Amino acid sequence: MSFTLAIVGRPNVGKSTLFNRLVGKRLALVDDQPGVTRDLREGAARLGDLRFTVIDTAGLEDATDDSLQGRMRRLTERAVDMADVCLFMIDARTGITPTDQIFAEILRKRAKHVILAANKAEGRAADAGVIEAYSLGLGEPLRLSAEHGEGLGDLLAELMPLA
Ligand code: GDP
Ligand code: MG
């Protein structure tokens, strides 16, 4: 028996980029522009010798500010309940936003196991955001660059005990 990992976080932090990298097929669209309606996506992930199920939470990018919170919450809660472990992704270049705080709260209350990942962490421009991520109270952030494939060894090390 393997495990299910849900990648959660606000729009545009890089969730689908990581999903695509783990699944190795273009199952999830990656957009620079918001505006594409999406939902939960499931794929068969490979990382090192690990095989697991990965869920990409999407379907948020087209929401207006008013509907964003409700939709985001419902979708994230669904993914969290399906998952054995959640990878909570923040954008280290942007730093922590109020929306990130909302996600952190959902995960603290609901998730069985959380891995905090500070994505877009390639280069020094991300250093301040990585430090800020400690304030979420979800432990030490994992430095990740989904786009450049950095930090995947550390992610593998965190997932290994769950397999
Ligand atoms: P999602 O909305 O959370 O699924 O985010 P996407 O995967 O669609 O990525 C949003 C944007 O961030 C895209 O333009 C990606 O190319 C970019 N992105 C994703 N990962 C990284 C990363 O590690 N570094 C940088 N600099 N950009 C990234
Ligand atoms: Mg996405």
Short mmCIF file of C-alpha atoms and ligand atoms in Angstrom, two decimals:
data_model
loop_
_atom_site.label_atom_id
_atom_site.label_comp_id
_atom_site.label_asym_id
_atom_site.label_seq_id
_atom_site.Cartn_x
_atom_site.Cartn_y
_atom_site.Cartn_z
CA MET A 1 0.00 0.00 0.00
CA SER A 2 1.29 3.39 -0.94
CA PHE A 3 0.10 6.82 0.16
CA THR A 4 -1.74 9.79 -1.31
CA LEU A 5 -0.15 13.24 -1.36
CA ALA A 6 -2.30 16.33 -1.91
CA ILE A 7 -0.60 19.48 -3.17
CA VAL A 8 -2.50 22.43 -1.71
CA GLY A 9 -2.04 26.17 -1.61
CA ARG A 10 -3.36 29.36 -3.20
CA PRO A 11 -3.37 29.88 -6.97
CA ASN A 12 -0.10 30.49 -8.80
CA VAL A 13 2.35 29.15 -6.22
CA GLY A 14 3.43 26.30 -8.54
CA LYS A 15 1.24 23.34 -7.52
CA SER A 16 0.59 22.11 -11.06
CA THR A 17 4.23 22.53 -12.00
CA LEU A 18 5.19 20.14 -9.21
CA PHE A 19 2.31 17.79 -10.07
CA ASN A 20 3.48 17.61 -13.68
CA ARG A 21 7.03 16.94 -12.59
CA LEU A 22 5.95 14.12 -10.27
CA VAL A 23 3.51 12.54 -12.72
CA GLY A 24 5.67 13.08 -15.76
CA LYS A 25 2.74 13.65 -18.09
CA ARG A 26 0.93 16.81 -18.91
CA LEU A 27 -2.18 15.88 -16.94
CA ALA A 28 -2.49 19.31 -15.37
CA LEU A 29 -2.47 22.54 -17.30
CA VAL A 30 0.04 25.13 -16.23
CA ASP A 31 -0.86 28.70 -16.95
CA ASP A 32 0.81 32.01 -16.48
CA GLN A 33 -2.63 33.58 -16.76
CA PRO A 34 -5.46 32.88 -14.35
CA GLY A 35 -8.79 32.03 -15.94
CA VAL A 36 -8.94 28.30 -16.63
CA THR A 37 -11.52 26.30 -14.70
CA ARG A 38 -10.02 23.22 -13.11
CA ASP A 39 -10.81 20.81 -10.35
CA LEU A 40 -8.99 18.09 -8.46
CA ARG A 41 -6.55 16.08 -10.56
CA GLU A 42 -5.10 12.74 -9.61
CA GLY A 43 -1.98 11.14 -11.03
CA ALA A 44 0.49 8.30 -10.43
CA ALA A 45 3.64 9.91 -9.08
CA ARG A 46 7.24 8.73 -9.17
CA LEU A 47 9.96 10.25 -7.04
CA GLY A 48 13.18 8.28 -6.72
CA ASP A 49 12.06 4.74 -5.88
CA LEU A 50 8.77 5.95 -4.41
CA ARG A 51 5.44 5.40 -6.13
CA PHE A 52 2.41 7.22 -4.77
CA THR A 53 -0.81 8.96 -5.73
CA VAL A 54 -0.69 12.72 -6.07
CA ILE A 55 -3.63 15.14 -6.10
CA ASP A 56 -3.40 18.61 -7.61
CA THR A 57 -5.93 21.06 -6.24
CA ALA A 58 -6.96 23.48 -8.93
CA GLY A 59 -10.23 24.97 -10.08
CA LEU A 60 -9.57 28.10 -8.09
CA GLU A 61 -7.92 30.26 -10.65
CA ASP A 62 -11.14 31.55 -12.18
CA ALA A 63 -12.83 32.45 -8.92
CA THR A 64 -13.58 36.04 -8.09
CA ASP A 65 -12.41 37.40 -4.76
CA ASP A 66 -15.85 36.75 -3.30
CA SER A 67 -16.14 33.15 -4.34
CA LEU A 68 -12.47 32.31 -4.00
CA GLN A 69 -12.48 31.64 -0.31
CA GLY A 70 -15.50 29.35 -0.32
CA ARG A 71 -14.45 27.33 -3.36
CA MET A 72 -10.88 27.17 -2.23
CA ARG A 73 -11.92 25.94 1.17
CA ARG A 74 -14.28 23.24 -0.16
CA LEU A 75 -11.82 21.97 -2.73
CA THR A 76 -8.88 22.02 -0.35
CA GLU A 77 -10.85 20.25 2.36
CA ARG A 78 -11.85 17.53 -0.11
CA ALA A 79 -8.22 17.01 -1.14
CA VAL A 80 -7.00 17.07 2.46
CA ASP A 81 -9.53 14.41 3.45
CA MET A 82 -8.47 12.17 0.54
CA ALA A 83 -4.78 12.50 1.37
CA ASP A 84 -2.46 10.82 3.85
CA VAL A 85 -0.10 13.77 3.61
CA CYS A 86 -0.47 17.35 2.36
CA LEU A 87 2.21 19.36 0.69
CA PHE A 88 1.30 22.93 1.53
CA MET A 89 2.97 25.16 -1.02
CA ILE A 90 3.75 28.85 -0.65
CA ASP A 91 5.55 31.18 -3.08
CA ALA A 92 8.86 32.11 -1.50
CA ARG A 93 9.26 35.01 -3.93
CA THR A 94 5.97 36.62 -2.86
CA GLY A 95 6.21 35.74 0.81
CA ILE A 96 3.28 34.85 3.06
CA THR A 97 -0.11 36.37 2.15
CA PRO A 98 -3.40 36.46 4.10
CA THR A 99 -4.67 33.71 1.80
CA ASP A 100 -1.71 31.53 2.78
CA GLN A 101 -2.73 32.06 6.41
CA ILE A 102 -6.22 30.76 5.64
CA PHE A 103 -4.75 27.62 4.10
CA ALA A 104 -2.42 27.13 7.03
CA GLU A 105 -5.42 27.26 9.36
CA ILE A 106 -7.34 24.65 7.34
CA LEU A 107 -4.33 22.35 7.33
CA ARG A 108 -3.56 22.76 11.01
CA LYS A 109 -7.13 21.75 11.84
CA ARG A 110 -7.70 19.05 9.27
CA ALA A 111 -4.60 17.46 7.76
CA LYS A 112 -3.11 14.23 9.07
CA HIS A 113 0.41 15.26 8.10
CA VAL A 114 1.70 18.49 6.52
CA ILE A 115 4.89 19.19 4.62
CA LEU A 116 5.43 22.93 4.20
CA ALA A 117 7.12 23.73 0.90
CA ALA A 118 8.48 27.16 -0.05
CA ASN A 119 8.44 27.00 -3.85
CA LYS A 120 10.20 29.23 -6.39
CA ALA A 121 13.13 29.01 -3.99
CA GLU A 122 15.84 28.96 -6.66
CA GLY A 123 18.22 31.84 -6.03
CA ARG A 124 18.62 34.38 -3.24
CA ALA A 125 15.41 36.29 -4.13
CA ALA A 126 13.53 33.61 -2.22
CA ASP A 127 15.49 33.77 1.03
CA ALA A 128 13.21 36.26 2.81
CA GLY A 129 10.09 34.29 1.83
CA VAL A 130 11.58 31.06 3.13
CA ILE A 131 12.29 32.70 6.50
CA GLU A 132 8.75 34.16 6.57
CA ALA A 133 7.29 30.70 6.04
CA TYR A 134 8.37 29.68 9.55
CA SER A 135 5.69 32.07 10.87
CA LEU A 136 2.95 29.75 9.60
CA GLY A 137 3.65 27.44 12.52
CA LEU A 138 3.88 24.36 10.34
CA GLY A 139 7.50 23.58 10.96
CA GLU A 140 10.57 24.05 8.84
CA PRO A 141 9.84 24.95 5.22
CA LEU A 142 11.29 22.76 2.53
CA ARG A 143 13.06 24.84 -0.15
CA LEU A 144 11.67 23.76 -3.48
CA SER A 145 11.89 24.83 -7.09
CA ALA A 146 9.22 22.88 -8.93
CA GLU A 147 10.22 24.53 -12.18
CA HIS A 148 13.93 23.79 -11.89
CA GLY A 149 13.58 20.47 -10.08
CA GLU A 150 15.43 21.62 -6.97
CA GLY A 151 14.68 20.29 -3.49
CA LEU A 152 13.13 17.07 -4.74
CA GLY A 153 15.71 15.01 -2.86
CA ASP A 154 14.62 16.66 0.39
CA LEU A 155 10.98 16.05 -0.50
CA LEU A 156 11.80 12.40 -1.15
CA ALA A 157 13.47 12.16 2.27
CA GLU A 158 10.33 13.56 3.94
CA LEU A 159 8.02 11.19 2.08
CA MET A 160 10.13 8.05 2.52
CA PRO A 161 8.90 7.24 6.05
CA LEU A 162 5.29 7.38 4.79
CA ALA A 163 5.73 4.74 2.10
P1 GDP B 1 -0.65 26.71 -9.47
O1 GDP B 1 -1.69 27.73 -9.79
O2 GDP B 1 -0.33 26.71 -8.00
O3 GDP B 1 -0.95 25.36 -10.02
O4 GDP B 1 0.71 27.23 -10.16
P2 GDP B 1 1.35 26.80 -11.58
O5 GDP B 1 2.04 25.48 -11.47
O6 GDP B 1 0.33 26.98 -12.64
O7 GDP B 1 2.53 27.88 -11.70
C1 GDP B 1 2.25 29.26 -11.67
C2 GDP B 1 3.43 30.04 -12.25
O8 GDP B 1 4.58 29.88 -11.43
C3 GDP B 1 3.83 29.53 -13.65
O9 GDP B 1 4.20 30.65 -14.41
C4 GDP B 1 5.04 28.65 -13.35
O10 GDP B 1 5.91 28.57 -14.44
C5 GDP B 1 5.68 29.39 -12.19
N1 GDP B 1 6.50 28.50 -11.33
C6 GDP B 1 6.20 27.27 -10.87
N2 GDP B 1 7.20 26.74 -10.16
C7 GDP B 1 8.19 27.67 -10.15
C8 GDP B 1 9.50 27.71 -9.57
O11 GDP B 1 9.99 26.78 -8.93
N3 GDP B 1 10.21 28.87 -9.76
C9 GDP B 1 9.72 29.92 -10.48
N4 GDP B 1 10.48 31.00 -10.60
N5 GDP B 1 8.50 29.90 -11.05
C10 GDP B 1 7.73 28.79 -10.90
MG MG B 2 -2.64 24.67 -10.95
#
